[in-house]
mmCIF file of C-alpha atoms in Angstrom:
data_model
loop_
_atom_site.group_PDB
_atom_site.id
_atom_site.type_symbol
_atom_site.label_atom_id
_atom_site.label_comp_id
_atom_site.label_asym_id
_atom_site.label_seq_id
_atom_site.Cartn_x
_atom_site.Cartn_y
_atom_site.Cartn_z
ATOM 1 C CA MET A 1 6.894 39.455 -38.908
ATOM 2 C CA THR A 2 7.558 37.402 -35.786
ATOM 3 C CA THR A 3 5.789 34.050 -35.803
ATOM 4 C CA ILE A 4 4.892 31.584 -33.068
ATOM 5 C CA ILE A 5 5.151 27.835 -33.472
ATOM 6 C CA ASP A 6 2.252 26.821 -31.266
ATOM 7 C CA ASN A 7 2.339 23.030 -31.489
ATOM 8 C CA VAL A 8 3.385 21.410 -28.205
ATOM 9 C CA GLN A 9 7.139 21.027 -27.650
ATOM 10 C CA LEU A 10 8.141 18.260 -25.245
ATOM 11 C CA ASP A 11 10.990 17.447 -22.892
ATOM 12 C CA TYR A 12 11.765 14.014 -21.456
ATOM 13 C CA SER A 13 9.886 14.976 -18.295
ATOM 14 C CA ASP A 14 6.683 15.550 -20.280
ATOM 15 C CA VAL A 15 6.209 11.914 -21.342
ATOM 16 C CA LEU A 16 6.179 8.308 -20.185
ATOM 17 C CA LEU A 17 6.402 5.190 -22.344
ATOM 18 C CA GLN A 18 3.405 2.904 -22.714
ATOM 19 C CA PRO A 19 4.026 -0.730 -21.699
ATOM 20 C CA LYS A 20 3.025 -3.249 -24.366
ATOM 21 C CA ARG A 21 2.616 -6.979 -24.876
ATOM 22 C CA THR A 22 6.102 -8.469 -25.167
ATOM 23 C CA THR A 23 7.832 -11.683 -26.208
ATOM 24 C CA LEU A 24 10.777 -11.065 -23.869
ATOM 25 C CA ASN A 25 10.732 -12.982 -20.582
ATOM 26 C CA SER A 26 13.913 -11.522 -19.096
ATOM 27 C CA ARG A 27 16.151 -8.466 -19.285
ATOM 28 C CA LYS A 28 18.888 -10.857 -20.417
ATOM 29 C CA GLU A 29 17.084 -11.252 -23.730
ATOM 30 C CA ALA A 30 17.352 -7.529 -24.548
ATOM 31 C CA ASP A 31 20.301 -6.839 -26.869
ATOM 32 C CA ILE A 32 21.709 -3.378 -26.138
ATOM 33 C CA ILE A 33 24.705 -3.644 -28.487
ATOM 34 C CA ARG A 34 23.935 -2.165 -31.880
ATOM 35 C CA THR A 35 26.016 -2.304 -35.046
ATOM 36 C CA PHE A 36 25.961 1.163 -36.596
ATOM 37 C CA LYS A 37 26.562 1.753 -40.300
ATOM 38 C CA PHE A 38 27.094 5.337 -41.433
ATOM 39 C CA LYS A 39 26.417 7.516 -44.457
ATOM 40 C CA TYR A 40 30.076 8.337 -45.149
ATOM 41 C CA TYR A 41 32.374 6.464 -42.744
ATOM 42 C CA LYS A 42 33.233 3.131 -44.343
ATOM 43 C CA LYS A 43 33.516 1.031 -41.184
ATOM 44 C CA ALA A 44 30.788 -0.299 -38.913
ATOM 45 C CA LEU A 45 30.769 0.438 -35.189
ATOM 46 C CA SER A 46 29.338 -1.817 -32.470
ATOM 47 C CA ALA A 47 28.337 -0.067 -29.245
ATOM 48 C CA THR A 48 25.412 0.811 -26.999
ATOM 49 C CA GLY A 49 25.230 4.371 -28.284
ATOM 50 C CA VAL A 50 25.718 5.801 -24.781
ATOM 51 C CA THR A 51 28.269 8.585 -25.228
ATOM 52 C CA VAL A 52 30.335 10.566 -22.714
ATOM 53 C CA ALA A 53 30.220 14.313 -23.345
ATOM 54 C CA ASN A 54 33.417 16.053 -24.394
ATOM 55 C CA MET A 55 33.311 18.386 -21.390
ATOM 56 C CA ALA A 56 36.539 19.072 -19.534
ATOM 57 C CA THR A 57 35.404 17.133 -16.483
ATOM 58 C CA THR A 58 33.953 14.095 -18.277
ATOM 59 C CA GLY A 59 35.824 13.698 -21.583
ATOM 60 C CA THR A 60 38.946 12.321 -19.917
ATOM 61 C CA PHE A 61 41.457 9.632 -20.830
ATOM 62 C CA GLU A 62 40.449 7.684 -17.725
ATOM 63 C CA MET A 63 36.811 7.798 -18.817
ATOM 64 C CA ALA A 64 37.681 6.594 -22.324
ATOM 65 C CA LYS A 65 39.644 3.616 -21.011
ATOM 66 C CA THR A 66 36.792 2.452 -18.824
ATOM 67 C CA MET A 67 33.942 3.209 -21.212
ATOM 68 C CA SER A 68 35.580 1.379 -24.129
ATOM 69 C CA LYS A 69 35.490 -1.804 -22.051
ATOM 70 C CA LEU A 70 31.797 -1.179 -21.349
ATOM 71 C CA ASN A 71 30.808 -0.684 -25.020
ATOM 72 C CA ALA A 72 30.193 3.049 -24.604
ATOM 73 C CA VAL A 73 31.620 5.939 -26.630
ATOM 74 C CA THR A 74 33.800 8.727 -25.188
ATOM 75 C CA CYS A 75 34.370 12.107 -26.828
ATOM 76 C CA LEU A 76 37.621 13.462 -25.417
ATOM 77 C CA GLN A 77 37.665 17.071 -24.265
ATOM 78 C CA LYS A 78 39.289 19.634 -26.565
ATOM 79 C CA HIS A 79 42.007 20.901 -24.278
ATOM 80 C CA TYR A 80 44.444 18.018 -24.348
ATOM 81 C CA SER A 81 47.569 18.741 -26.377
ATOM 82 C CA VAL A 82 48.504 16.759 -29.486
ATOM 83 C CA ASP A 83 51.315 15.043 -27.584
ATOM 84 C CA GLU A 84 48.993 14.080 -24.721
ATOM 85 C CA ILE A 85 46.399 12.642 -27.089
ATOM 86 C CA VAL A 86 48.934 10.714 -29.154
ATOM 87 C CA GLU A 87 50.557 9.284 -26.039
ATOM 88 C CA PHE A 88 47.153 8.151 -24.767
ATOM 89 C CA LEU A 89 46.109 6.636 -28.089
ATOM 90 C CA LYS A 90 49.354 4.651 -28.277
ATOM 91 C CA SER A 91 48.889 3.268 -24.778
ATOM 92 C CA ASN A 92 45.145 2.578 -24.975
ATOM 93 C CA ASP A 93 44.130 -0.956 -25.905
ATOM 94 C CA ASP A 94 41.124 0.031 -28.023
ATOM 95 C CA ASN A 95 40.471 3.410 -29.651
ATOM 96 C CA SER A 96 37.511 2.295 -31.757
ATOM 97 C CA LEU A 97 34.979 3.970 -29.415
ATOM 98 C CA VAL A 98 36.965 7.168 -28.862
ATOM 99 C CA PHE A 99 36.442 10.524 -30.601
ATOM 100 C CA ILE A 100 38.792 13.476 -30.510
ATOM 101 C CA SER A 101 37.039 16.846 -30.262
ATOM 102 C CA THR A 102 37.644 20.123 -32.010
ATOM 103 C CA GLY A 103 36.274 23.595 -32.545
ATOM 104 C CA ILE A 104 36.295 25.237 -35.991
ATOM 105 C CA LYS A 105 39.208 27.665 -35.921
ATOM 106 C CA ASP A 106 42.119 27.284 -38.332
ATOM 107 C CA ASP A 107 44.562 26.186 -35.640
ATOM 108 C CA GLU A 108 42.046 23.590 -34.437
ATOM 109 C CA PHE A 109 41.801 22.188 -37.972
ATOM 110 C CA GLN A 110 45.576 21.821 -38.068
ATOM 111 C CA LYS A 111 45.602 20.155 -34.651
ATOM 112 C CA THR A 112 42.873 17.738 -35.709
ATOM 113 C CA CYS A 113 44.711 16.807 -38.894
ATOM 114 C CA GLU A 114 47.940 16.283 -36.994
ATOM 115 C CA ILE A 115 46.217 13.746 -34.759
ATOM 116 C CA LEU A 116 44.278 12.021 -37.553
ATOM 117 C CA ASP A 117 47.423 11.729 -39.655
ATOM 118 C CA THR A 118 48.987 9.462 -37.017
ATOM 119 C CA GLY A 119 46.472 6.787 -37.973
ATOM 120 C CA LEU A 120 45.786 6.098 -34.298
ATOM 121 C CA ILE A 121 42.205 7.390 -34.416
ATOM 122 C CA ASP A 122 39.590 8.044 -37.087
ATOM 123 C CA LYS A 123 36.676 9.672 -35.260
ATOM 124 C CA VAL A 124 36.132 13.414 -34.777
ATOM 125 C CA CYS A 125 33.527 15.389 -32.821
ATOM 126 C CA VAL A 126 33.262 18.909 -34.255
ATOM 127 C CA ASP A 127 31.683 20.738 -31.359
ATOM 128 C CA ILE A 128 30.452 24.311 -31.129
ATOM 129 C CA ALA A 129 27.529 25.746 -29.186
ATOM 130 C CA ASN A 130 25.863 27.353 -32.218
ATOM 131 C CA GLY A 131 25.754 24.907 -35.111
ATOM 132 C CA TYR A 132 23.868 27.376 -37.295
ATOM 133 C CA ILE A 133 26.881 29.449 -38.301
ATOM 134 C CA PRO A 134 28.246 28.860 -41.832
ATOM 135 C CA ASN A 135 31.764 28.135 -40.626
ATOM 136 C CA LEU A 136 30.679 24.825 -39.091
ATOM 137 C CA SER A 137 29.397 23.420 -42.383
ATOM 138 C CA GLN A 138 32.531 24.656 -44.112
ATOM 139 C CA PHE A 139 34.777 23.024 -41.506
ATOM 140 C CA ILE A 140 32.990 19.667 -41.833
ATOM 141 C CA ASN A 141 33.173 19.843 -45.608
ATOM 142 C CA LYS A 142 36.888 20.602 -45.442
ATOM 143 C CA LEU A 143 37.522 17.596 -43.186
ATOM 144 C CA ARG A 144 35.448 15.300 -45.392
ATOM 145 C CA GLU A 145 37.226 16.434 -48.545
ATOM 146 C CA LYS A 146 40.624 15.792 -46.955
ATOM 147 C CA TYR A 147 39.906 12.374 -45.451
ATOM 148 C CA GLY A 148 37.029 11.020 -47.547
ATOM 149 C CA ASN A 149 35.175 8.082 -45.999
ATOM 150 C CA ASN A 150 38.125 7.183 -43.779
ATOM 151 C CA ILE A 151 36.851 9.217 -40.815
ATOM 152 C CA LEU A 152 33.656 9.355 -38.790
ATOM 153 C CA ILE A 153 32.421 12.916 -38.203
ATOM 154 C CA MET A 154 30.008 13.963 -35.461
ATOM 155 C CA ALA A 155 29.052 17.640 -35.509
ATOM 156 C CA GLY A 156 26.709 20.114 -33.835
ATOM 157 C CA ASN A 157 24.843 21.484 -32.048
ATOM 158 C CA VAL A 158 21.478 22.134 -33.718
ATOM 159 C CA VAL A 159 17.793 21.484 -32.908
ATOM 160 C CA THR A 160 15.978 21.736 -36.255
ATOM 161 C CA SER A 161 15.589 19.542 -39.316
ATOM 162 C CA ASP A 162 16.967 22.058 -41.823
ATOM 163 C CA MET A 163 20.363 22.342 -40.166
ATOM 164 C CA THR A 164 20.505 18.635 -39.402
ATOM 165 C CA GLN A 165 20.252 18.001 -43.108
ATOM 166 C CA GLU A 166 22.667 20.829 -43.906
ATOM 167 C CA LEU A 167 25.388 19.297 -41.736
ATOM 168 C CA ILE A 168 24.820 15.825 -43.181
ATOM 169 C CA LEU A 169 24.988 17.164 -46.732
ATOM 170 C CA ASN A 170 28.331 18.758 -45.882
ATOM 171 C CA GLY A 171 29.809 15.498 -44.604
ATOM 172 C CA ALA A 172 28.616 14.773 -41.065
ATOM 173 C CA ASP A 173 27.745 11.163 -40.264
ATOM 174 C CA LEU A 174 26.256 12.096 -36.897
ATOM 175 C CA VAL A 175 24.578 15.386 -35.965
ATOM 176 C CA LYS A 176 24.610 16.460 -32.330
ATOM 177 C CA ILE A 177 21.195 17.655 -31.165
ATOM 178 C CA GLY A 178 20.573 20.008 -28.235
ATOM 179 C CA ILE A 179 20.709 23.695 -27.357
ATOM 180 C CA GLY A 180 20.416 24.476 -23.686
ATOM 181 C CA PRO A 181 19.167 21.194 -22.146
ATOM 182 C CA GLY A 182 22.331 20.388 -20.156
ATOM 183 C CA SER A 183 22.390 20.695 -16.373
ATOM 184 C CA ALA A 184 25.438 22.974 -16.509
ATOM 185 C CA CYS A 185 24.165 25.098 -19.407
ATOM 186 C CA THR A 186 22.475 28.495 -19.077
ATOM 187 C CA THR A 187 22.113 29.328 -22.784
ATOM 188 C CA ARG A 188 18.325 29.383 -22.551
ATOM 189 C CA LYS A 189 18.436 31.791 -19.620
ATOM 190 C CA ILE A 190 21.044 34.120 -21.114
ATOM 191 C CA THR A 191 19.912 34.129 -24.749
ATOM 192 C CA GLY A 192 16.301 32.939 -24.789
ATOM 193 C CA ILE A 193 17.326 30.363 -27.421
ATOM 194 C CA GLY A 194 16.564 26.642 -27.273
ATOM 195 C CA ARG A 195 14.057 23.886 -27.803
ATOM 196 C CA PRO A 196 12.662 21.139 -25.539
ATOM 197 C CA GLN A 197 14.936 18.191 -26.110
ATOM 198 C CA LEU A 198 12.545 15.349 -26.927
ATOM 199 C CA SER A 199 10.806 17.328 -29.673
ATOM 200 C CA ALA A 200 14.194 18.364 -31.074
ATOM 201 C CA VAL A 201 15.377 14.746 -31.080
ATOM 202 C CA MET A 202 12.238 13.466 -32.797
ATOM 203 C CA GLU A 203 12.273 16.068 -35.578
ATOM 204 C CA CYS A 204 16.010 15.870 -36.208
ATOM 205 C CA ALA A 205 16.109 12.060 -36.110
ATOM 206 C CA ASP A 206 13.398 11.935 -38.744
ATOM 207 C CA ALA A 207 15.305 14.413 -40.921
ATOM 208 C CA ALA A 208 18.625 12.589 -40.515
ATOM 209 C CA HIS A 209 17.298 9.084 -41.072
ATOM 210 C CA GLY A 210 15.568 10.195 -44.245
ATOM 211 C CA MET A 211 18.985 10.818 -45.801
ATOM 212 C CA ASN A 212 20.866 7.900 -44.174
ATOM 213 C CA GLY A 213 22.390 10.076 -41.471
ATOM 214 C CA MET A 214 22.196 9.671 -37.702
ATOM 215 C CA ILE A 215 21.892 11.859 -34.617
ATOM 216 C CA CYS A 216 23.418 12.042 -31.162
ATOM 217 C CA ALA A 217 21.033 13.525 -28.581
ATOM 218 C CA ASP A 218 23.189 15.810 -26.440
ATOM 219 C CA GLY A 219 22.011 16.853 -22.991
ATOM 220 C CA GLY A 220 18.920 16.827 -20.841
ATOM 221 C CA CYS A 221 19.126 13.296 -19.429
ATOM 222 C CA THR A 222 18.745 13.173 -15.648
ATOM 223 C CA CYS A 223 18.199 9.427 -15.176
ATOM 224 C CA PRO A 224 18.283 6.152 -17.157
ATOM 225 C CA GLY A 225 14.629 6.579 -18.113
ATOM 226 C CA ASP A 226 15.460 9.798 -19.983
ATOM 227 C CA ILE A 227 18.053 7.924 -22.035
ATOM 228 C CA VAL A 228 15.445 5.329 -22.963
ATOM 229 C CA LYS A 229 13.047 8.107 -23.997
ATOM 230 C CA SER A 230 15.772 9.615 -26.163
ATOM 231 C CA TYR A 231 16.265 6.312 -27.978
ATOM 232 C CA ALA A 232 12.493 5.995 -28.269
ATOM 233 C CA GLY A 233 12.395 9.430 -29.905
ATOM 234 C CA GLY A 234 14.804 8.243 -32.574
ATOM 235 C CA ALA A 235 18.258 9.078 -31.192
ATOM 236 C CA ASP A 236 21.023 6.747 -32.358
ATOM 237 C CA PHE A 237 23.540 7.931 -29.760
ATOM 238 C CA VAL A 238 22.835 9.704 -26.465
ATOM 239 C CA MET A 239 25.476 12.053 -25.032
ATOM 240 C CA ILE A 240 25.667 12.450 -21.253
ATOM 241 C CA GLY A 241 27.680 14.791 -19.022
ATOM 242 C CA GLY A 242 26.239 15.389 -15.581
ATOM 243 C CA MET A 243 25.294 11.769 -14.890
ATOM 244 C CA PHE A 244 28.973 10.797 -15.265
ATOM 245 C CA ALA A 245 30.524 13.883 -13.685
ATOM 246 C CA GLY A 246 30.507 12.552 -10.125
ATOM 247 C CA SER A 247 32.575 9.487 -10.960
ATOM 248 C CA ASP A 248 36.187 8.596 -10.191
ATOM 249 C CA GLU A 249 37.035 8.920 -13.886
ATOM 250 C CA SER A 250 35.806 12.519 -13.999
ATOM 251 C CA ALA A 251 38.423 15.259 -13.766
ATOM 252 C CA GLY A 252 36.291 17.408 -11.496
ATOM 253 C CA GLU A 253 37.889 18.401 -8.215
ATOM 254 C CA LEU A 254 36.814 16.212 -5.269
ATOM 255 C CA ILE A 255 35.409 18.357 -2.464
ATOM 256 C CA LYS A 256 34.609 17.272 1.090
ATOM 257 C CA ARG A 257 32.013 19.332 2.912
ATOM 258 C CA ASP A 258 29.809 18.528 5.928
ATOM 259 C CA ASP A 259 30.725 14.829 5.779
ATOM 260 C CA LYS A 260 29.698 14.750 2.119
ATOM 261 C CA GLU A 261 31.899 14.076 -0.904
ATOM 262 C CA LEU A 262 31.200 16.210 -3.967
ATOM 263 C CA LYS A 263 32.748 16.743 -7.384
ATOM 264 C CA LEU A 264 33.049 19.991 -9.319
ATOM 265 C CA PHE A 265 31.215 20.089 -12.659
ATOM 266 C CA TYR A 266 31.053 23.075 -15.004
ATOM 267 C CA GLY A 267 29.616 24.019 -18.376
ATOM 268 C CA MET A 268 32.099 24.652 -21.171
ATOM 269 C CA SER A 269 30.567 28.056 -21.961
ATOM 270 C CA SER A 270 30.736 29.184 -18.339
ATOM 271 C CA GLY A 271 32.963 32.029 -17.245
ATOM 272 C CA TYR A 272 34.865 29.511 -15.106
ATOM 273 C CA ALA A 273 35.657 27.351 -18.154
ATOM 274 C CA GLN A 274 36.593 30.360 -20.292
ATOM 275 C CA ASN A 275 39.108 31.569 -17.738
ATOM 276 C CA LYS A 276 40.462 28.097 -16.962
ATOM 277 C CA HIS A 277 40.939 26.850 -20.531
ATOM 278 C CA TRP A 278 41.274 30.019 -22.622
ATOM 279 C CA GLY A 279 42.780 32.325 -20.023
ATOM 280 C CA LYS A 280 40.040 34.958 -20.227
ATOM 281 C CA MET A 281 36.392 35.736 -20.798
ATOM 282 C CA ASN A 282 36.069 37.865 -23.928
ATOM 283 C CA LYS A 283 34.095 41.074 -23.411
ATOM 284 C CA TYR A 284 31.830 40.412 -26.397
ATOM 285 C CA ARG A 285 30.343 37.281 -24.825
ATOM 286 C CA ALA A 286 28.376 36.321 -21.723
ATOM 287 C CA SER A 287 28.764 33.262 -19.552
ATOM 288 C CA GLU A 288 26.351 30.567 -20.764
ATOM 289 C CA GLY A 289 27.164 27.906 -18.194
ATOM 290 C CA ARG A 290 27.237 27.283 -14.484
ATOM 291 C CA VAL A 291 29.573 25.680 -11.973
ATOM 292 C CA VAL A 292 27.924 23.070 -9.753
ATOM 293 C CA GLU A 293 28.948 20.612 -7.060
ATOM 294 C CA ILE A 294 27.410 17.178 -7.544
ATOM 295 C CA PRO A 295 27.487 14.066 -5.347
ATOM 296 C CA TYR A 296 30.495 11.785 -5.706
ATOM 297 C CA THR A 297 29.345 8.488 -7.255
ATOM 298 C CA GLY A 298 32.441 6.259 -7.259
ATOM 299 C CA PRO A 299 33.567 4.189 -10.264
ATOM 300 C CA VAL A 300 31.727 5.171 -13.445
ATOM 301 C CA GLU A 301 31.014 1.484 -14.049
ATOM 302 C CA ASN A 302 28.372 1.724 -11.307
ATOM 303 C CA THR A 303 26.538 4.441 -13.227
ATOM 304 C CA ILE A 304 26.803 2.828 -16.648
ATOM 305 C CA GLU A 305 25.545 -0.515 -15.372
ATOM 306 C CA GLU A 306 22.517 1.215 -13.833
ATOM 307 C CA ILE A 307 21.872 2.885 -17.206
ATOM 308 C CA TYR A 308 22.185 -0.409 -19.066
ATOM 309 C CA GLY A 309 19.899 -2.105 -16.568
ATOM 310 C CA GLY A 310 17.281 0.594 -17.119
ATOM 311 C CA ILE A 311 17.516 0.259 -20.896
ATOM 312 C CA ARG A 312 17.159 -3.533 -20.771
ATOM 313 C CA SER A 313 14.202 -3.296 -18.416
ATOM 314 C CA ALA A 314 12.461 -0.743 -20.633
ATOM 315 C CA MET A 315 12.990 -2.985 -23.649
ATOM 316 C CA THR A 316 11.178 -5.837 -21.885
ATOM 317 C CA TYR A 317 8.290 -3.488 -21.046
ATOM 318 C CA ILE A 318 7.761 -2.378 -24.648
ATOM 319 C CA GLY A 319 8.782 -5.562 -26.470
ATOM 320 C CA ALA A 320 11.982 -4.297 -28.110
ATOM 321 C CA ARG A 321 14.414 -7.181 -28.519
ATOM 322 C CA ARG A 322 17.163 -5.006 -30.070
ATOM 323 C CA LEU A 323 18.298 -1.478 -29.226
ATOM 324 C CA LYS A 324 17.432 -0.255 -32.716
ATOM 325 C CA ASP A 325 13.891 -1.589 -32.277
ATOM 326 C CA ILE A 326 13.053 0.791 -29.416
ATOM 327 C CA PRO A 327 11.567 3.559 -31.641
ATOM 328 C CA LYS A 328 9.452 1.010 -33.526
ATOM 329 C CA CYS A 329 7.985 -0.282 -30.266
ATOM 330 C CA ALA A 330 7.564 3.073 -28.519
ATOM 331 C CA THR A 331 4.372 4.968 -27.784
ATOM 332 C CA PHE A 332 4.492 8.015 -25.512
ATOM 333 C CA TYR A 333 1.889 9.215 -23.043
ATOM 334 C CA LYS A 334 1.938 12.969 -22.514
ATOM 335 C CA VAL A 335 1.853 13.446 -18.729
ATOM 336 C CA ASN A 336 1.694 16.164 -16.098
ATOM 337 C CA ARG A 337 3.680 14.268 -13.473
ATOM 338 C CA GLN A 338 6.100 11.356 -13.608
ATOM 339 C CA LEU A 339 6.884 10.471 -10.000
ATOM 340 C CA ASN A 340 5.248 10.417 -6.598
ATOM 341 C CA GLU A 341 7.991 12.029 -4.509
ATOM 342 C CA ILE A 342 6.058 12.714 -1.291
ATOM 343 C CA PHE A 343 8.513 10.650 0.804
ATOM 344 C CA ALA A 344 11.594 11.668 -1.193
ATOM 345 C CA LYS A 345 11.571 15.314 -0.126
#
């Protein structure tokens, strides 16, 4: 029998954070660098947790070079060749905040192992749209058995506690949370599947943290405040695509139209991406992404500094001295409207 879960499910736009008495007198006192320790991976990682999505337009070598200097993580897109990745890793000053990305096919496992075996990188993002299929857990388990605690594994995507725990039990250090929240994703429209992102983050973070795992909230952030809300909901890492897609470091085509500069941004399940990167759109599937033109934003450093400024400011409002303290200090108001945009239209 079909059932309905009738408790309220929330997106970032449905809440605001309550300001609280604080001991911080300045944004400078807010520490946004966190040292992460993982369930399996034996090394610690110091970063802000802001993560660039492994989309073809954003998960670029140029993005990784810049973001590493800014204490942010980059997941490289899947479509670079082994030779291209190895050449980049050899030339890059610091690969500690860089993940390679892979699907779960046999040839992708071999490609991943070939790169890991160079010793130039030890972080993998196992990325498929539907993290509920058995092959994902099996792929993670296979990687973990081969490399033990010498690699950091991020995997997804899921939106429920049961599969979050399933992926962690099979060897994932980080579980990627989100189905359909991305600006270039149409999965919810095409399939009817999904879950409001904040509720997914809160449930999955609770499930992961209970077994010493972590989560990466993937998608749905439209502004720095959404990233803060994601951390407040329990996310350890927050993955972003669209907010970085207009930057110089993005691989999207630069378009000039009506005295405006735009950049092309597309979902990885879109028909455009299927034809561009796989040469065809298989008849058994539908396009679950869109192609959009977004405003050109210049160097990505401009965007990341605005994000960091927003996080620091929020921390002073709620009294969180450290990034990891945000959930402990957070109380949400459920709201019907966030902004007064009468003069912005």
